[in-house]
mmCIF file of C-alpha atoms in Angstrom:
data_model
loop_
_atom_site.group_PDB
_atom_site.id
_atom_site.type_symbol
_atom_site.label_atom_id
_atom_site.label_comp_id
_atom_site.label_asym_id
_atom_site.label_seq_id
_atom_site.Cartn_x
_atom_site.Cartn_y
_atom_site.Cartn_z
ATOM 1 C CA MET A 68 9.619 -20.288 -15.888
ATOM 2 C CA GLU A 69 11.324 -17.294 -17.789
ATOM 3 C CA TYR A 70 8.996 -15.118 -20.002
ATOM 4 C CA GLY A 71 11.685 -13.315 -21.795
ATOM 5 C CA ILE A 72 11.350 -9.952 -20.076
ATOM 6 C CA LYS A 73 11.925 -8.459 -16.666
ATOM 7 C CA LEU A 74 9.751 -5.525 -15.469
ATOM 8 C CA GLU A 75 10.488 -3.440 -12.362
ATOM 9 C CA ILE A 76 7.593 -2.759 -10.079
ATOM 10 C CA PHE A 77 6.558 0.753 -10.477
ATOM 11 C CA GLU A 78 4.721 0.970 -7.158
ATOM 12 C CA GLY A 79 6.067 0.295 -3.630
ATOM 13 C CA PRO A 80 5.291 -1.930 -0.573
ATOM 14 C CA MET A 81 3.321 1.062 1.038
ATOM 15 C CA ASP A 82 1.144 1.261 -1.964
ATOM 16 C CA LEU A 83 0.338 -2.428 -1.710
ATOM 17 C CA LEU A 84 -0.452 -2.083 2.033
ATOM 18 C CA LEU A 85 -2.830 0.781 1.432
ATOM 19 C CA HIS A 86 -4.324 -1.179 -1.523
ATOM 20 C CA LEU A 87 -5.009 -4.170 0.743
ATOM 21 C CA ILE A 88 -6.658 -2.024 3.436
ATOM 22 C CA GLN A 89 -8.785 -0.241 1.091
ATOM 23 C CA LYS A 90 -9.675 -3.398 -0.767
ATOM 24 C CA ASN A 91 -10.731 -5.237 2.428
ATOM 25 C CA ASP A 92 -12.277 -2.130 3.896
ATOM 26 C CA LEU A 93 -10.005 -2.259 6.958
ATOM 27 C CA ASP A 94 -9.596 0.242 9.727
ATOM 28 C CA ILE A 95 -5.987 1.578 9.304
ATOM 29 C CA TYR A 96 -5.766 1.888 13.179
ATOM 30 C CA ASP A 97 -6.696 -1.734 13.748
ATOM 31 C CA ILE A 98 -5.105 -3.705 11.082
ATOM 32 C CA PRO A 99 -5.553 -7.491 11.176
ATOM 33 C CA ILE A 100 -1.935 -8.095 10.816
ATOM 34 C CA SER A 101 -2.126 -11.910 10.208
ATOM 35 C CA LYS A 102 -4.630 -11.405 7.270
ATOM 36 C CA ILE A 103 -2.649 -8.439 5.806
ATOM 37 C CA THR A 104 0.639 -10.391 6.076
ATOM 38 C CA SER A 105 -0.843 -13.564 4.239
ATOM 39 C CA GLU A 106 -2.259 -11.278 1.426
ATOM 40 C CA TYR A 107 0.753 -9.260 1.078
ATOM 41 C CA LEU A 108 3.057 -12.451 0.774
ATOM 42 C CA ALA A 109 0.567 -13.914 -1.759
ATOM 43 C CA TYR A 110 1.063 -10.747 -3.833
ATOM 44 C CA LEU A 111 4.874 -11.105 -3.637
ATOM 45 C CA ASN A 112 4.669 -14.860 -4.842
ATOM 46 C CA LEU A 113 2.413 -13.751 -7.796
ATOM 47 C CA MET A 114 5.012 -11.185 -8.740
ATOM 48 C CA LYS A 115 7.823 -13.862 -8.594
ATOM 49 C CA GLU A 116 5.754 -16.235 -10.752
ATOM 50 C CA MET A 117 5.303 -13.392 -13.391
ATOM 51 C CA ASN A 118 9.163 -12.839 -13.260
ATOM 52 C CA LEU A 119 8.545 -9.287 -12.052
ATOM 53 C CA GLU A 120 11.577 -7.576 -10.430
ATOM 54 C CA VAL A 121 10.684 -7.489 -6.586
ATOM 55 C CA ALA A 122 12.700 -4.819 -5.076
ATOM 56 C CA GLY A 123 14.363 -5.208 -1.660
ATOM 57 C CA ASP A 124 11.850 -2.813 -0.118
ATOM 58 C CA PHE A 125 9.169 -5.273 -0.737
ATOM 59 C CA LEU A 126 11.100 -7.920 1.107
ATOM 60 C CA ILE A 127 12.031 -5.689 4.019
ATOM 61 C CA MET A 128 8.415 -4.831 4.514
ATOM 62 C CA ALA A 129 7.462 -8.680 4.413
ATOM 63 C CA ALA A 130 10.046 -9.266 7.258
ATOM 64 C CA THR A 131 8.532 -6.226 9.177
ATOM 65 C CA LEU A 132 5.076 -7.613 8.915
ATOM 66 C CA MET A 133 6.262 -11.065 10.041
ATOM 67 C CA ARG A 134 8.029 -9.604 12.985
ATOM 68 C CA ILE A 135 4.922 -7.484 14.088
ATOM 69 C CA LYS A 136 2.862 -10.693 13.585
ATOM 70 C CA SER A 137 5.183 -12.663 15.857
ATOM 71 C CA LYS A 138 5.013 -10.056 18.466
ATOM 72 C CA MET A 139 1.179 -9.990 18.436
ATOM 73 C CA LEU A 140 1.269 -13.740 19.021
ATOM 74 C CA LEU A 141 3.446 -13.432 22.122
ATOM 75 C CA PRO A 142 1.424 -14.126 25.375
ATOM 76 C CA VAL A 143 1.156 -11.356 28.049
ATOM 77 C CA TYR A 144 2.229 -12.518 31.569
ATOM 78 C CA GLY A 145 1.662 -11.182 35.049
ATOM 79 C CA ASP A 146 1.653 -7.399 35.662
ATOM 80 C CA GLU A 147 1.994 -6.712 31.857
ATOM 81 C CA GLU A 148 -1.708 -7.196 31.603
ATOM 82 C CA ASP A 149 -2.319 -4.267 33.821
ATOM 83 C CA GLU A 150 0.153 -1.983 32.001
ATOM 84 C CA GLU A 151 -0.674 -0.070 28.821
ATOM 85 C CA LEU A 152 1.442 -1.938 26.396
ATOM 86 C CA ASP A 153 2.610 -0.574 23.061
ATOM 87 C CA ASP A 154 0.722 -2.123 20.124
ATOM 88 C CA PRO A 155 3.312 -3.668 17.881
ATOM 89 C CA ARG A 156 1.214 -2.438 14.901
ATOM 90 C CA ASP A 157 1.687 1.142 15.839
ATOM 91 C CA GLU A 158 5.038 1.342 13.709
ATOM 92 C CA ILE A 159 3.396 0.391 10.604
ATOM 93 C CA THR A 160 0.189 2.342 11.216
ATOM 94 C CA LYS A 161 2.239 5.458 11.674
ATOM 95 C CA ARG A 162 4.146 4.821 8.366
ATOM 96 C CA LEU A 163 0.935 4.231 6.465
ATOM 97 C CA LEU A 164 -0.746 7.397 7.750
ATOM 98 C CA GLU A 165 2.316 9.578 6.735
ATOM 99 C CA TYR A 166 2.494 7.764 3.307
ATOM 100 C CA LYS A 167 -1.214 8.250 2.835
ATOM 101 C CA LYS A 168 -0.982 11.828 3.549
ATOM 102 C CA PHE A 169 1.953 12.258 1.072
ATOM 103 C CA LYS A 170 0.042 10.371 -1.615
ATOM 104 C CA GLU A 171 -3.025 12.668 -1.142
ATOM 105 C CA ALA A 172 -0.993 15.731 -1.217
ATOM 106 C CA SER A 173 0.718 14.523 -4.452
ATOM 107 C CA LYS A 174 -2.625 13.697 -6.139
ATOM 108 C CA VAL A 175 -3.872 17.307 -5.277
ATOM 109 C CA LEU A 176 -0.616 18.772 -6.640
ATOM 110 C CA LYS A 177 -0.863 16.682 -9.808
ATOM 111 C CA THR A 178 -4.598 17.784 -10.365
ATOM 112 C CA ASN A 179 -3.640 21.499 -9.824
ATOM 113 C CA LEU A 180 -0.680 21.171 -12.418
ATOM 114 C CA GLU A 181 -2.999 19.575 -14.966
ATOM 115 C CA LYS A 182 -5.579 22.405 -14.358
ATOM 116 C CA GLN A 183 -2.831 24.998 -15.010
ATOM 117 C CA LYS A 184 -1.678 23.279 -18.051
ATOM 118 C CA ASP A 185 -5.249 23.395 -19.468
ATOM 119 C CA VAL A 186 -5.386 27.167 -18.879
ATOM 120 C CA PHE A 187 -2.124 28.042 -20.505
ATOM 121 C CA PHE A 188 -2.116 25.576 -23.420
ATOM 122 C CA ARG A 189 -5.781 25.095 -24.489
ATOM 123 C CA LYS A 190 -7.183 27.966 -26.426
ATOM 124 C CA THR A 191 -10.569 26.303 -26.828
ATOM 125 C CA GLN A 192 -12.993 24.770 -24.381
ATOM 126 C CA PRO A 193 -11.741 21.282 -23.572
ATOM 127 C CA GLU A 194 -13.760 18.357 -24.613
ATOM 128 C CA PHE A 195 -14.052 16.046 -21.755
ATOM 129 C CA THR A 196 -14.083 12.340 -22.240
ATOM 130 C CA ASP A 197 -15.095 9.262 -19.974
ATOM 131 C CA GLU A 198 -11.573 8.792 -18.864
ATOM 132 C CA ASP A 199 -11.200 12.349 -17.525
ATOM 133 C CA PHE A 200 -13.683 11.575 -14.815
ATOM 134 C CA GLY A 201 -12.202 8.113 -13.895
ATOM 135 C CA VAL A 202 -9.744 7.069 -11.214
ATOM 136 C CA ASP A 203 -6.273 5.785 -11.457
ATOM 137 C CA VAL A 204 -5.612 2.088 -11.577
ATOM 138 C CA SER A 205 -2.816 0.807 -9.482
ATOM 139 C CA LEU A 206 -0.563 -2.061 -10.343
ATOM 140 C CA PHE A 207 -2.242 -3.975 -7.508
ATOM 141 C CA ASP A 208 -5.685 -3.377 -8.971
ATOM 142 C CA LEU A 209 -4.344 -4.807 -12.164
ATOM 143 C CA MET A 210 -3.051 -7.922 -10.266
ATOM 144 C CA ASP A 211 -6.385 -8.422 -8.586
ATOM 145 C CA ALA A 212 -8.037 -8.674 -11.999
ATOM 146 C CA PHE A 213 -5.196 -10.694 -13.448
ATOM 147 C CA ARG A 214 -5.450 -13.282 -10.676
ATOM 148 C CA LYS A 215 -9.075 -13.880 -11.563
ATOM 149 C CA VAL A 216 -8.059 -14.596 -15.074
ATOM 150 C CA LEU A 217 -5.214 -16.744 -13.988
ATOM 151 C CA GLU A 218 -7.324 -18.936 -11.775
ATOM 152 C CA LYS A 219 -9.670 -19.856 -14.697
ATOM 153 C CA ALA A 220 -6.591 -20.478 -17.201
ATOM 154 C CA LYS A 221 -5.590 -23.998 -18.075
ATOM 155 C CA GLU A 222 -2.274 -25.595 -17.422
ATOM 156 C CA SER A 223 -0.013 -25.721 -20.562
ATOM 157 C CA SER A 224 1.756 -28.774 -21.692
ATOM 158 C CA LYS A 225 5.252 -28.555 -23.021
ATOM 159 C CA GLU A 226 3.932 -29.076 -26.621
ATOM 160 C CA ILE A 227 1.446 -26.171 -26.379
ATOM 161 C CA ILE A 228 4.029 -23.843 -24.764
ATOM 162 C CA LYS A 229 6.269 -24.114 -27.923
ATOM 163 C CA GLU A 230 3.538 -22.479 -29.962
ATOM 164 C CA GLU A 231 2.507 -19.715 -27.410
ATOM 165 C CA PHE A 232 2.721 -15.988 -28.241
ATOM 166 C CA THR A 233 5.799 -13.923 -27.179
ATOM 167 C CA ILE A 234 5.403 -10.785 -25.201
ATOM 168 C CA GLU A 235 6.268 -8.724 -28.360
ATOM 169 C CA GLU A 236 3.409 -10.538 -30.315
ATOM 170 C CA LYS A 237 1.016 -9.816 -27.547
ATOM 171 C CA ILE A 238 2.085 -6.232 -27.480
ATOM 172 C CA ARG A 239 1.081 -5.947 -31.121
ATOM 173 C CA ILE A 240 -2.190 -7.823 -30.466
ATOM 174 C CA ILE A 241 -3.164 -5.401 -27.694
ATOM 175 C CA LEU A 242 -2.236 -2.247 -29.723
ATOM 176 C CA SER A 243 -4.299 -3.640 -32.796
ATOM 177 C CA LEU A 244 -7.304 -4.031 -30.478
ATOM 178 C CA LEU A 245 -7.204 -0.320 -29.638
ATOM 179 C CA GLU A 246 -6.646 0.840 -33.408
ATOM 180 C CA CYS A 247 -10.455 1.129 -34.043
ATOM 181 C CA LYS A 248 -11.688 1.472 -30.402
ATOM 182 C CA LYS A 249 -11.683 4.132 -27.864
ATOM 183 C CA PHE A 250 -10.868 1.566 -25.209
ATOM 184 C CA VAL A 251 -11.013 -2.070 -24.508
ATOM 185 C CA SER A 252 -11.940 -3.822 -21.207
ATOM 186 C CA PHE A 253 -9.047 -5.548 -19.145
ATOM 187 C CA TYR A 254 -10.636 -8.947 -19.709
ATOM 188 C CA SER A 255 -11.103 -8.658 -23.331
ATOM 189 C CA ILE A 256 -7.432 -8.794 -24.130
ATOM 190 C CA PHE A 257 -7.322 -12.428 -22.811
ATOM 191 C CA LEU A 258 -8.474 -15.286 -25.242
ATOM 192 C CA LYS A 259 -11.077 -17.744 -24.229
ATOM 193 C CA ASP A 260 -9.542 -21.078 -22.836
ATOM 194 C CA GLU A 261 -6.110 -19.436 -22.778
ATOM 195 C CA SER A 262 -3.351 -21.328 -21.041
ATOM 196 C CA LYS A 263 -1.771 -19.988 -17.803
ATOM 197 C CA TYR A 264 1.467 -19.393 -19.723
ATOM 198 C CA SER A 265 -0.257 -17.223 -22.218
ATOM 199 C CA VAL A 266 -2.263 -15.360 -19.640
ATOM 200 C CA ILE A 267 0.944 -14.386 -17.845
ATOM 201 C CA VAL A 268 2.564 -13.290 -21.120
ATOM 202 C CA THR A 269 -0.530 -11.102 -21.973
ATOM 203 C CA PHE A 270 -0.459 -9.481 -18.614
ATOM 204 C CA LEU A 271 3.380 -8.759 -18.891
ATOM 205 C CA ALA A 272 2.780 -7.284 -22.304
ATOM 206 C CA LEU A 273 0.239 -4.904 -20.874
ATOM 207 C CA LEU A 274 2.639 -3.923 -18.073
ATOM 208 C CA GLU A 275 5.327 -3.241 -20.563
ATOM 209 C CA LEU A 276 2.900 -0.969 -22.579
ATOM 210 C CA ILE A 277 2.001 1.013 -19.526
ATOM 211 C CA LYS A 278 5.728 1.141 -18.577
ATOM 212 C CA ILE A 279 6.766 2.677 -21.935
ATOM 213 C CA GLY A 280 3.698 4.913 -22.110
ATOM 214 C CA GLN A 281 1.821 3.651 -25.073
ATOM 215 C CA ILE A 282 -1.327 3.005 -23.064
ATOM 216 C CA TYR A 283 -2.950 3.791 -19.732
ATOM 217 C CA VAL A 284 -5.733 2.228 -17.725
ATOM 218 C CA ARG A 285 -8.666 3.834 -15.923
ATOM 219 C CA GLN A 286 -11.756 2.964 -13.918
ATOM 220 C CA ASN A 287 -14.970 5.039 -13.504
ATOM 221 C CA ALA A 288 -14.909 4.208 -9.905
ATOM 222 C CA ALA A 289 -12.795 2.275 -7.412
ATOM 223 C CA PHE A 290 -12.907 -1.476 -8.027
ATOM 224 C CA SER A 291 -15.053 -1.054 -11.163
ATOM 225 C CA GLU A 292 -14.259 -2.275 -14.688
ATOM 226 C CA ILE A 293 -10.770 -1.534 -15.755
ATOM 227 C CA ARG A 294 -10.422 0.035 -19.110
ATOM 228 C CA ILE A 295 -7.465 0.250 -21.401
ATOM 229 C CA TYR A 296 -6.785 3.382 -23.488
ATOM 230 C CA LYS A 297 -4.187 4.039 -26.150
ATOM 231 C CA LYS A 298 -2.252 7.293 -25.647
ATOM 232 C CA ARG A 299 -3.119 9.509 -28.724
ATOM 233 C CA VAL A 300 -0.334 11.867 -30.021
#
């Protein structure tokens, strides 16, 4: 089903893998490849269902995970048991560690640049707000929350779909919710007893607003309540 808009994924496959490892509290040096592969593919299916543009990098990573999974399932024969065999997961572990180091360095650089910006451009003592002390929310954090809403949503009949909101209308609704409030919670933008079609359209509207820079999302701590803020001029 088409929803009238296509969005590019603004995070990559390595971000998704790190998200899954953190979410499941896994040891990056001992990744349960079967579990990770299944969850990774579930995310790809959800992206496709929402009409998100799944880049080739995601599909290449899916093929890599399935290849590693296949190698892990191969039996070990004879003298091979006595030899120190290479772990098929090593290639993905090495890439994850390098990417994680890069992400952490980028985060430190971003923080330092923001501090310098405050020093040079703020003449008065800054007034800190709740979101200044929060943590970034990734696309995959949003998808985790979205999946919970989608599981509770009702299937739409063809007659109901004709009267559903468009993405443009949902964008206006989300912005109107933020007009008189400092923030709204992620779950508050979805209507009670909303259809699956409408839930998906609402989520796509949220992603579009993030993409064009009209809103941003924060959490006070990892995996806590997701809050939506409107960017103030």
